[in-house]
PDB file of C-alpha atoms in Angstrom:
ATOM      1  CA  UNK A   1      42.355  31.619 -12.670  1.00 41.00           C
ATOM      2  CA  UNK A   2      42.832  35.108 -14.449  1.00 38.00           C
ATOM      3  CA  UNK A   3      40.266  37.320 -15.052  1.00 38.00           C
ATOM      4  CA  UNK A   4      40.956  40.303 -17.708  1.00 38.00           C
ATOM      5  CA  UNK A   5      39.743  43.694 -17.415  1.00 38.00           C
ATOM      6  CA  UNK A   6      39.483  46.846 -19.309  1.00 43.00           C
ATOM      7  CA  UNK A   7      38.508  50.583 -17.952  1.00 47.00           C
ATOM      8  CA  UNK A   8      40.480  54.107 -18.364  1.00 47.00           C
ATOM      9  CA  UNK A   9      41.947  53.027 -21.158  1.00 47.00           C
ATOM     10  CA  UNK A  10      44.336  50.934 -19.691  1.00 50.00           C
ATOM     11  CA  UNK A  11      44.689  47.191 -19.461  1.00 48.00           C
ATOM     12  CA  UNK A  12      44.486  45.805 -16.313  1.00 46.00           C
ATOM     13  CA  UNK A  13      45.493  42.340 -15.714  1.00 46.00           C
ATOM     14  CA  UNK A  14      44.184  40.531 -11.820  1.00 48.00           C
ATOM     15  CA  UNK A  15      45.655  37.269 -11.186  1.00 49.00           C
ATOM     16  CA  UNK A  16      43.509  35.149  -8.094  1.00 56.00           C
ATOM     17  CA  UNK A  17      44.523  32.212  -7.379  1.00 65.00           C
ATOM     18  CA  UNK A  18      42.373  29.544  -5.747  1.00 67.00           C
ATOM     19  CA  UNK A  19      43.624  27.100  -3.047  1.00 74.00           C
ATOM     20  CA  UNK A  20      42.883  22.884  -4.532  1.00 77.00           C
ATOM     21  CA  UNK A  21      40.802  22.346  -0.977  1.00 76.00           C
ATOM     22  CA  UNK A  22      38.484  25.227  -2.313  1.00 76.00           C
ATOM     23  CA  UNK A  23      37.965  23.869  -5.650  1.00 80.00           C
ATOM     24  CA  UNK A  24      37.090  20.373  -3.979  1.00 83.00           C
ATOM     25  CA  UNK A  25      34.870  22.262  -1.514  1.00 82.00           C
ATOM     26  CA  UNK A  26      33.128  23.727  -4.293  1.00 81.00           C
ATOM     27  CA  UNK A  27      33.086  20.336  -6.151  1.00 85.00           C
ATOM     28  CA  UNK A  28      31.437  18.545  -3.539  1.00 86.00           C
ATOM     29  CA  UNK A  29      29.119  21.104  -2.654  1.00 82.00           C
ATOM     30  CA  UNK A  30      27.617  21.463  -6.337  1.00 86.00           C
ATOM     31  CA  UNK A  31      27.213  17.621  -6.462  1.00 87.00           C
ATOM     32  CA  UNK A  32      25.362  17.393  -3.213  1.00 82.00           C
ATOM     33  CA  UNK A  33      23.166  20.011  -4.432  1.00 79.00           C
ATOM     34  CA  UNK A  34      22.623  18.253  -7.900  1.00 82.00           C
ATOM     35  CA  UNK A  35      21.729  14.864  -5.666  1.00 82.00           C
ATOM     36  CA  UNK A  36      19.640  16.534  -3.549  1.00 77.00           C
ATOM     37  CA  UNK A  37      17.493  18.425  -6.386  1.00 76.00           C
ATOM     38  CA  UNK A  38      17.339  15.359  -8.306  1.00 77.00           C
ATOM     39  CA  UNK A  39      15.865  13.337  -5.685  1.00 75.00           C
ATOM     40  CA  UNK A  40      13.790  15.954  -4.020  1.00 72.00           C
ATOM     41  CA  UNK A  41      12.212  16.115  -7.368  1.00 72.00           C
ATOM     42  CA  UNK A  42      12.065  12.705  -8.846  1.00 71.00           C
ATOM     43  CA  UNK A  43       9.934  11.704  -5.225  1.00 68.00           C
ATOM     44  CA  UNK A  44       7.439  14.983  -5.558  1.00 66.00           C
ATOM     45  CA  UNK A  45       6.665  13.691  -9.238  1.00 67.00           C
ATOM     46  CA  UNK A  46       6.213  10.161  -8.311  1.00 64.00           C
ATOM     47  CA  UNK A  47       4.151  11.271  -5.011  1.00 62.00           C
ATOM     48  CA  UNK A  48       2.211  13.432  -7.303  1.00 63.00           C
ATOM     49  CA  UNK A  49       1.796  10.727 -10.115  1.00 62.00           C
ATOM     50  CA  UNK A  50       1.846   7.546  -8.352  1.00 63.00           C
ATOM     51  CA  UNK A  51      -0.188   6.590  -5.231  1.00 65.00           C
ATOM     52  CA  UNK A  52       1.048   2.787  -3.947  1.00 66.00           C
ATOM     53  CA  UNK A  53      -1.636   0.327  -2.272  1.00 70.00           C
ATOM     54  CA  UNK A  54      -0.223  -2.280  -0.013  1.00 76.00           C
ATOM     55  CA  UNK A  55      -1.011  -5.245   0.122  1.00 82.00           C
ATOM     56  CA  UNK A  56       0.549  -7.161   3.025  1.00 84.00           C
ATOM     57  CA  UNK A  57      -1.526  -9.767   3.833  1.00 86.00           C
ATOM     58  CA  UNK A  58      -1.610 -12.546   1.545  1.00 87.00           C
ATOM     59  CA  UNK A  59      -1.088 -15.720   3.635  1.00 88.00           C
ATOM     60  CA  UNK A  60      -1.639 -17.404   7.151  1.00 89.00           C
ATOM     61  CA  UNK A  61       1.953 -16.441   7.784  1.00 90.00           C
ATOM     62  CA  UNK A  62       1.450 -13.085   7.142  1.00 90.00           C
ATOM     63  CA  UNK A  63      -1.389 -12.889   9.520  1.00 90.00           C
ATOM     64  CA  UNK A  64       0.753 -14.457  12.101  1.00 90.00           C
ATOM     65  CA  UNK A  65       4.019 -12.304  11.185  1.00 90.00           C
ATOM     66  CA  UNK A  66       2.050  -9.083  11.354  1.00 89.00           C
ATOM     67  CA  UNK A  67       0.223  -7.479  14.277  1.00 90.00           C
ATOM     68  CA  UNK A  68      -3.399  -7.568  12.402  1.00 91.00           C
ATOM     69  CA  UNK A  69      -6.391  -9.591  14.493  1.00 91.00           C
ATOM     70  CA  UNK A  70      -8.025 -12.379  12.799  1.00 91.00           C
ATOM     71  CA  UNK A  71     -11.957 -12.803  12.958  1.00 91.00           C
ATOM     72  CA  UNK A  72     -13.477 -16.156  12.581  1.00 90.00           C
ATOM     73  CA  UNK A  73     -16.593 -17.233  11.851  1.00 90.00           C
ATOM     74  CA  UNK A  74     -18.532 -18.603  15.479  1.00 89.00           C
ATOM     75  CA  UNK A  75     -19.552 -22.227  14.664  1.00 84.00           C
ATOM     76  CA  UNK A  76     -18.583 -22.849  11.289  1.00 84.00           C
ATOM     77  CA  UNK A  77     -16.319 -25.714   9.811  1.00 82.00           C
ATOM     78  CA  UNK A  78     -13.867 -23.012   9.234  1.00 85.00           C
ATOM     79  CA  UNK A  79     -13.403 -22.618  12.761  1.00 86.00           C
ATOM     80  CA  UNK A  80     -13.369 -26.167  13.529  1.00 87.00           C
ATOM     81  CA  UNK A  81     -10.344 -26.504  10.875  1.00 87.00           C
ATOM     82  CA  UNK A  82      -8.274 -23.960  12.642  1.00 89.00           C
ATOM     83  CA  UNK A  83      -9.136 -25.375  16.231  1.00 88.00           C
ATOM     84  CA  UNK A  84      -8.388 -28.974  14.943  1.00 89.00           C
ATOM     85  CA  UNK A  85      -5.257 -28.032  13.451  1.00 87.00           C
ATOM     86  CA  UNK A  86      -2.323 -30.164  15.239  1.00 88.00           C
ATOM     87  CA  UNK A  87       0.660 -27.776  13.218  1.00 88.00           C
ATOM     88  CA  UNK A  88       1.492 -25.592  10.484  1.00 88.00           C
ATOM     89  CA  UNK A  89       0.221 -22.153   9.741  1.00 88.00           C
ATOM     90  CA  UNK A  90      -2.957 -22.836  11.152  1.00 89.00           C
ATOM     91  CA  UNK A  91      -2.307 -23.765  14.344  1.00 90.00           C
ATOM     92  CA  UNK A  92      -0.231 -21.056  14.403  1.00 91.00           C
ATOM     93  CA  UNK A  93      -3.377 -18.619  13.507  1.00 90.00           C
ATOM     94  CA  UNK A  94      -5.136 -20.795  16.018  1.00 90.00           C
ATOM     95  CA  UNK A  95      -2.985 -19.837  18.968  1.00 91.00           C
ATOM     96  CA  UNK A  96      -3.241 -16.316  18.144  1.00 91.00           C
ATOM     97  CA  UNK A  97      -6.218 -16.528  20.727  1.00 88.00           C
ATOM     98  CA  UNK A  98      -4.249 -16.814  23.486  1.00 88.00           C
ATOM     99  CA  UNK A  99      -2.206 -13.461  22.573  1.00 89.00           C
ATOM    100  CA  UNK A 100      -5.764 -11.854  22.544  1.00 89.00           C
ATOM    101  CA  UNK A 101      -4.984 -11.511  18.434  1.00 92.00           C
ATOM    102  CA  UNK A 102      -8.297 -13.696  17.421  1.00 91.00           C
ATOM    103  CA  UNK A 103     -12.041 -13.451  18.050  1.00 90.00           C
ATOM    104  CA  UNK A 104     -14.890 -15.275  16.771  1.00 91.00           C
ATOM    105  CA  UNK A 105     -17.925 -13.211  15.187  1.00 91.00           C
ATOM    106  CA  UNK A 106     -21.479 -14.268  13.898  1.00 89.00           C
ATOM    107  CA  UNK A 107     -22.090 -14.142  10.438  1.00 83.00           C
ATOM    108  CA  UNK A 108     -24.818 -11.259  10.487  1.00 86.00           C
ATOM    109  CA  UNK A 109     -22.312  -8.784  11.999  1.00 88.00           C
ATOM    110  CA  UNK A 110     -19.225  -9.516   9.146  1.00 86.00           C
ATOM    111  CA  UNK A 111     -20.497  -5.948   7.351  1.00 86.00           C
ATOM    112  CA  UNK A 112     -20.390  -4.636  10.343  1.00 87.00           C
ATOM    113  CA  UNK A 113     -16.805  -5.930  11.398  1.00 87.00           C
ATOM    114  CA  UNK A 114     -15.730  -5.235   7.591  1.00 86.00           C
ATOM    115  CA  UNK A 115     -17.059  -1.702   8.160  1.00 85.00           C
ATOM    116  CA  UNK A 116     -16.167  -0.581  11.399  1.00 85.00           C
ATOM    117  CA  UNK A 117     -12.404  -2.623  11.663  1.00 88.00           C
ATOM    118  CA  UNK A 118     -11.309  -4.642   8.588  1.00 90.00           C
ATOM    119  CA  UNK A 119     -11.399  -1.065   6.741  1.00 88.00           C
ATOM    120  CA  UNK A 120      -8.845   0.135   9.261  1.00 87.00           C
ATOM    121  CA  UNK A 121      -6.211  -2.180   8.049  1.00 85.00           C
ATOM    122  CA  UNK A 122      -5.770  -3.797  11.479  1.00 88.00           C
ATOM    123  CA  UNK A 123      -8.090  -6.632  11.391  1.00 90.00           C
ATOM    124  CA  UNK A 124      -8.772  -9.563   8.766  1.00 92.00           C
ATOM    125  CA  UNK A 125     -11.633 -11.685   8.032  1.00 91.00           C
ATOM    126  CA  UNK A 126     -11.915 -15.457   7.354  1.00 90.00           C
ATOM    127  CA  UNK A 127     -15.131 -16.542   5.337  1.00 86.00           C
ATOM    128  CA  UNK A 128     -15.672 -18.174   2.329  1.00 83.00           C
ATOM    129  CA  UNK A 129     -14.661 -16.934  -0.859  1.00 83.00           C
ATOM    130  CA  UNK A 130     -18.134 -16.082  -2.481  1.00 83.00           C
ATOM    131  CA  UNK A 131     -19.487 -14.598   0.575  1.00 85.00           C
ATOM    132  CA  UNK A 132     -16.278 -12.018   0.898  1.00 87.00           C
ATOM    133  CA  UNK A 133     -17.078 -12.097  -2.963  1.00 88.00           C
ATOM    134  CA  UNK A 134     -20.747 -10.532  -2.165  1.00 87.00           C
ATOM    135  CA  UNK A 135     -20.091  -8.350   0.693  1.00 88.00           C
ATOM    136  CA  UNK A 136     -17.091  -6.255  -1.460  1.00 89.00           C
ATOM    137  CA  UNK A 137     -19.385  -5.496  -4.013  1.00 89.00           C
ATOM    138  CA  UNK A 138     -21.761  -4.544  -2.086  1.00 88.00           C
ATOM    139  CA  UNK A 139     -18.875  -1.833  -0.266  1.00 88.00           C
ATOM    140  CA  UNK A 140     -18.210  -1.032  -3.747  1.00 89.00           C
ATOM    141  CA  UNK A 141     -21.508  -0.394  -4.597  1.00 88.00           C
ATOM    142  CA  UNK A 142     -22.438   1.786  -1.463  1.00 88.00           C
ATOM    143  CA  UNK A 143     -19.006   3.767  -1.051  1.00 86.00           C
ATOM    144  CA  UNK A 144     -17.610   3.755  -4.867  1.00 84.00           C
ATOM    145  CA  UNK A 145     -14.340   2.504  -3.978  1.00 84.00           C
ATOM    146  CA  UNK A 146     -12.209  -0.539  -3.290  1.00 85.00           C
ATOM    147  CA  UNK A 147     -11.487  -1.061   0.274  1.00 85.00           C
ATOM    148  CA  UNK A 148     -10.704  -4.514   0.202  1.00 88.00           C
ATOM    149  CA  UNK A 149      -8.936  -7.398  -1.142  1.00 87.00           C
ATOM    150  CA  UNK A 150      -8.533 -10.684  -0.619  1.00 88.00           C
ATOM    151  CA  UNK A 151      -5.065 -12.516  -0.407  1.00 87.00           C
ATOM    152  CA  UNK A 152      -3.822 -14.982  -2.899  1.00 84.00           C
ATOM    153  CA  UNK A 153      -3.303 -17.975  -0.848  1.00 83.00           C
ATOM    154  CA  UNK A 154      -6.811 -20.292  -0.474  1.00 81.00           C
ATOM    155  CA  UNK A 155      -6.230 -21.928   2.630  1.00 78.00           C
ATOM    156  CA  UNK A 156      -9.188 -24.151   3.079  1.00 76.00           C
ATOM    157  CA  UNK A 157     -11.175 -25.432   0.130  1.00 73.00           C
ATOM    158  CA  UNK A 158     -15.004 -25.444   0.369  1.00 66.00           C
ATOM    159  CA  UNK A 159     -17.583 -27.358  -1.447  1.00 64.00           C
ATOM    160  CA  UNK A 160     -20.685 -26.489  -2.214  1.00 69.00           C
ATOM    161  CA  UNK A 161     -23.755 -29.859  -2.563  1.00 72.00           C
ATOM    162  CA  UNK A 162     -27.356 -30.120  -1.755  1.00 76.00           C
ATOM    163  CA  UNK A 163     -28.092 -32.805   0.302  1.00 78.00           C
ATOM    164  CA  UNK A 164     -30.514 -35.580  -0.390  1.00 80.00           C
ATOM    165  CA  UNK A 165     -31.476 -39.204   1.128  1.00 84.00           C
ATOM    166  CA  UNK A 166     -29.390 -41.865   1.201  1.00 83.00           C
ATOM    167  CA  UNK A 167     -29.940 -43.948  -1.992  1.00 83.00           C
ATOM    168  CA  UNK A 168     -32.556 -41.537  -3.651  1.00 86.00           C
ATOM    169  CA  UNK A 169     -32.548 -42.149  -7.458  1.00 86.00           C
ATOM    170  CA  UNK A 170     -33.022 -38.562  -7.855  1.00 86.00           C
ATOM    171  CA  UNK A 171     -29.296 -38.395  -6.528  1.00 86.00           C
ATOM    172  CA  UNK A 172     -27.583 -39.162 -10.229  1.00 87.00           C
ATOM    173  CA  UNK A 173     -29.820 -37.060 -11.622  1.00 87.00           C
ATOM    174  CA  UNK A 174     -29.238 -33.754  -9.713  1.00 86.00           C
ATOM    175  CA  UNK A 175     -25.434 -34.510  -9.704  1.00 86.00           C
ATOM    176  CA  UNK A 176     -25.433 -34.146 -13.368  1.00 88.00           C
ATOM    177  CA  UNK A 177     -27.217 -31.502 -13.702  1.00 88.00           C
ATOM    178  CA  UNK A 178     -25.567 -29.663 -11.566  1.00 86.00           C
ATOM    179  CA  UNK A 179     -22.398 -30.620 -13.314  1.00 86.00           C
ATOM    180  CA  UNK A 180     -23.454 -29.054 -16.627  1.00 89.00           C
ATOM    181  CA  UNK A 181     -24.157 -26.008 -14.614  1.00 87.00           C
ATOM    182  CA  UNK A 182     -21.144 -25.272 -12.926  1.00 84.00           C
ATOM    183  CA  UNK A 183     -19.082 -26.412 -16.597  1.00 87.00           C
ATOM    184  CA  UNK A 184     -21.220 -24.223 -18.999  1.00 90.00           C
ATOM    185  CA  UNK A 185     -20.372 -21.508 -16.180  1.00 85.00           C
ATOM    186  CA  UNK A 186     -23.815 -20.717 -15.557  1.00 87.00           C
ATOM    187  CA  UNK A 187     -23.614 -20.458 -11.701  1.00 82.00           C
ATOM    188  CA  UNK A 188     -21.100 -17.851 -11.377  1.00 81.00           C
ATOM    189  CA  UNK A 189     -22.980 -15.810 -14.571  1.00 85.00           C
ATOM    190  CA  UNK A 190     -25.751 -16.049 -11.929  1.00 86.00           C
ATOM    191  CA  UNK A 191     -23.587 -14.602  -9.174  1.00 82.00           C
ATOM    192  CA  UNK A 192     -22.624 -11.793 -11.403  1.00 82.00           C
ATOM    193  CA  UNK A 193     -25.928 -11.041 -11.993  1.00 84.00           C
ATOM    194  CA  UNK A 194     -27.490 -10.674  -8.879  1.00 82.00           C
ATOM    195  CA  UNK A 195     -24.464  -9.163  -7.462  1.00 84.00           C
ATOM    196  CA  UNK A 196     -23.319  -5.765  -9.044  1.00 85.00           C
ATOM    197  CA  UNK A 197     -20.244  -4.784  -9.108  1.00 85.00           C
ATOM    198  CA  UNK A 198     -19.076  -8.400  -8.185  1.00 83.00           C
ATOM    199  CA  UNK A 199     -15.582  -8.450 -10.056  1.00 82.00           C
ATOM    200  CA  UNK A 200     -15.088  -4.414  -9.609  1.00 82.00           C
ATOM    201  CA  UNK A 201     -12.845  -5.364  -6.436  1.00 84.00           C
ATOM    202  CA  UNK A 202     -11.666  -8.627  -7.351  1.00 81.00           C
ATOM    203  CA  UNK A 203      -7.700  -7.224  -8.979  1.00 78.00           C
ATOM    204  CA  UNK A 204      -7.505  -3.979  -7.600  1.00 72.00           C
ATOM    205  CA  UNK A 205      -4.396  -2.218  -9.052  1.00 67.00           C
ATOM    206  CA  UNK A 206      -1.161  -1.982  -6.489  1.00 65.00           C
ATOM    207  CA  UNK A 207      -0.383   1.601  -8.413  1.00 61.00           C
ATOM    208  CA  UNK A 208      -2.998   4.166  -9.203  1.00 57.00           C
ATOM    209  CA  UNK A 209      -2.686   7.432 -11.160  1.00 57.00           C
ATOM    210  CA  UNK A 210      -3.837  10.430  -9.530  1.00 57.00           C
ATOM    211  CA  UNK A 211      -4.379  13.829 -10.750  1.00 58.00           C
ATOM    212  CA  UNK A 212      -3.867  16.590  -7.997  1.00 58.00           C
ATOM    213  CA  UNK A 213      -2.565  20.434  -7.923  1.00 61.00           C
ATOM    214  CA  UNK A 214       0.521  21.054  -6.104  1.00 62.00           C
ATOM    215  CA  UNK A 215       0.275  22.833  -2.996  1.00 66.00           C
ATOM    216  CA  UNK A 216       2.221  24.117  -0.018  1.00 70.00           C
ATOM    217  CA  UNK A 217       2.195  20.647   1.530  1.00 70.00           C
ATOM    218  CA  UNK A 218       3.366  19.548  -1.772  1.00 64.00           C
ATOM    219  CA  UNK A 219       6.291  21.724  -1.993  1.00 68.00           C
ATOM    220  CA  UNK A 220       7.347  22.859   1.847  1.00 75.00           C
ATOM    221  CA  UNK A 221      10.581  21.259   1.180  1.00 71.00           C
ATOM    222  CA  UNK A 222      11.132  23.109  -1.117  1.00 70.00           C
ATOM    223  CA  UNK A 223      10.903  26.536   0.026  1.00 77.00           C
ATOM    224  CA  UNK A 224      12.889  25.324   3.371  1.00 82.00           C
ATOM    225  CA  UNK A 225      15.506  24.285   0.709  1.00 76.00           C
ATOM    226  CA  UNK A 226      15.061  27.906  -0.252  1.00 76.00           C
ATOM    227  CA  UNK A 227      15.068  29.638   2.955  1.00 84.00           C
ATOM    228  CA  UNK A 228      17.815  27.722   4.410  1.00 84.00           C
ATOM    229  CA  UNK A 229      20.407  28.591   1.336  1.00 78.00           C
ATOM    230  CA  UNK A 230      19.469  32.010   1.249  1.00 83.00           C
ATOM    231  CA  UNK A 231      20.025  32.460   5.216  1.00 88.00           C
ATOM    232  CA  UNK A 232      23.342  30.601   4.550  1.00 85.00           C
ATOM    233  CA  UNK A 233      24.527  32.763   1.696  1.00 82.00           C
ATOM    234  CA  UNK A 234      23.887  35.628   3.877  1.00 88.00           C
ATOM    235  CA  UNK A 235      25.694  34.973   6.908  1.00 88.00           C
ATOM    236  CA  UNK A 236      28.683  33.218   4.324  1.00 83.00           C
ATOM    237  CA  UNK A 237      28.686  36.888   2.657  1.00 83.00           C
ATOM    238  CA  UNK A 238      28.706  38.783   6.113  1.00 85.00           C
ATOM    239  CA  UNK A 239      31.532  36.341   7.242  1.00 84.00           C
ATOM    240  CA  UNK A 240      33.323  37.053   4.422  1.00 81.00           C
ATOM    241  CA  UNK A 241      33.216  40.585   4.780  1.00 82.00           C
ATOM    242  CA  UNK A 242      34.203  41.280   8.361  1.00 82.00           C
ATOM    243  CA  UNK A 243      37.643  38.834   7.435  1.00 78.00           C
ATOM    244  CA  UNK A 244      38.173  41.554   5.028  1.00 77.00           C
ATOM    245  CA  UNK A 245      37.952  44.141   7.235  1.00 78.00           C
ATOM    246  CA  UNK A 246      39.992  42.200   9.827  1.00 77.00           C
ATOM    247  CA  UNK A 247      43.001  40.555   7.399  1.00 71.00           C
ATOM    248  CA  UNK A 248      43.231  44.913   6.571  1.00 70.00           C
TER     249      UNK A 248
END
């Protein structure tokens, strides 16, 4: 490298010359710094933007895979399906009792248990479908926010009759009826209306947008970034000059 000069008249030409371990040091050095900014800042933007919601559990062998404690309703057929259960996942869920990972819990305290636990993330709740349906809306409704979702996988299927004697002719009669209900989709328009904010919770979004100003927790890596080159440059500048001093 040559680096021209002119004062008092006179050209004055300085030749320095610059070892190839020095240009690689600098090389690398500038790159590192390029990665690092680039990442630093790509994460603060998305962290910023971008707020994830996990979603773990969405099956029986998620439940049993992960250290979350299973509630199940005292006395119900779901129970009995679980207990009855000779193998597969739900045996598996069933012998989660033993590891002190299940307990059974009446059906008047599930807002309670869905309130107190379930919104911690470390405990789950079996029940059927429309009554989970029910008691998210109502969260919804009361705190303004989803708290809850339920998992894909429908483990037990659950039908719904009303029970008549044996032989009635009345029977056939009701059965159709009921039929054209459920087809012209008049029960769940029902459920809907009696229950506000029933679907509010029902596909909750994995990625939500949030609108925040930066502050010092925001950007403390940043001015440690800061900090530490500047303390760094210093004591590379002070280094430099004593070897000066020395090397005369």
């Amino acid at each position: 490298m040559t680096v021209v000069t002119a004062g008092g008249g006179d050209d004055v030409v300085k030749s320095t010359r610059w070892w190839w371990w020095e240009l690689v040091v600098l090389g690398v050095w500038m790159l590192a710094m390029l990665v690092l900014f680039l990442s630093y800042t790509s994460n603060l933007m998305s962290l910023l933007a971008i707020r994830y919601s996990p979603m773990p559990i969405q099956s029986l062998e998620d439940i049993v895979a992960s250290p979350v404690t299973a509630f199940l309703p005292a006395g119900s057929f779901i129970l009995e399906a679980f207990v009855t259960a000779e193998n597969g996942p739900m045996k598996e869920v069933a012998d989660l009792q033993h590891k002190g990972r299940l307990e059974l819990v009446l059906g008047r305290d599930f807002m309670t248990k869905l309130d107190s636990q379930v919104r911690r993330g470390d405990h789950v709740l079996f029940a059927s479908g429309l009554t989970l349906r029910i008691f998210m809306a109502q969260d919804f409704s009361l705190k303004g926010k989803c708290y809850f979702y339920l998992a894909k996988e429908e483990f037990l299927p659950l039908t719904t009759a009303i029970a008549g004697p044996k032989g009635s002719p009345l029977i056939p009669f009701l059965s159709r009826r009921i039929m054209r209900i459920i087809e012209a989709g008049l029960f769940d328009y029902w459920t809907k209306l009696l229950t506000p904010n029933f679907t509010s919770c029902l596909n909750p979004p994995t990625k939500v947008a949030v609108r925040s100003s930066i502050g010092i927790n925001n950007i403390w890596g940043t001015l440690v970034v800061l900090a530490g080159g500047s303390v760094t440059s210093i004591l590379v500048f002070g280094l430099e000059l004593l070897d000066s001093r020395l090397l005369q």
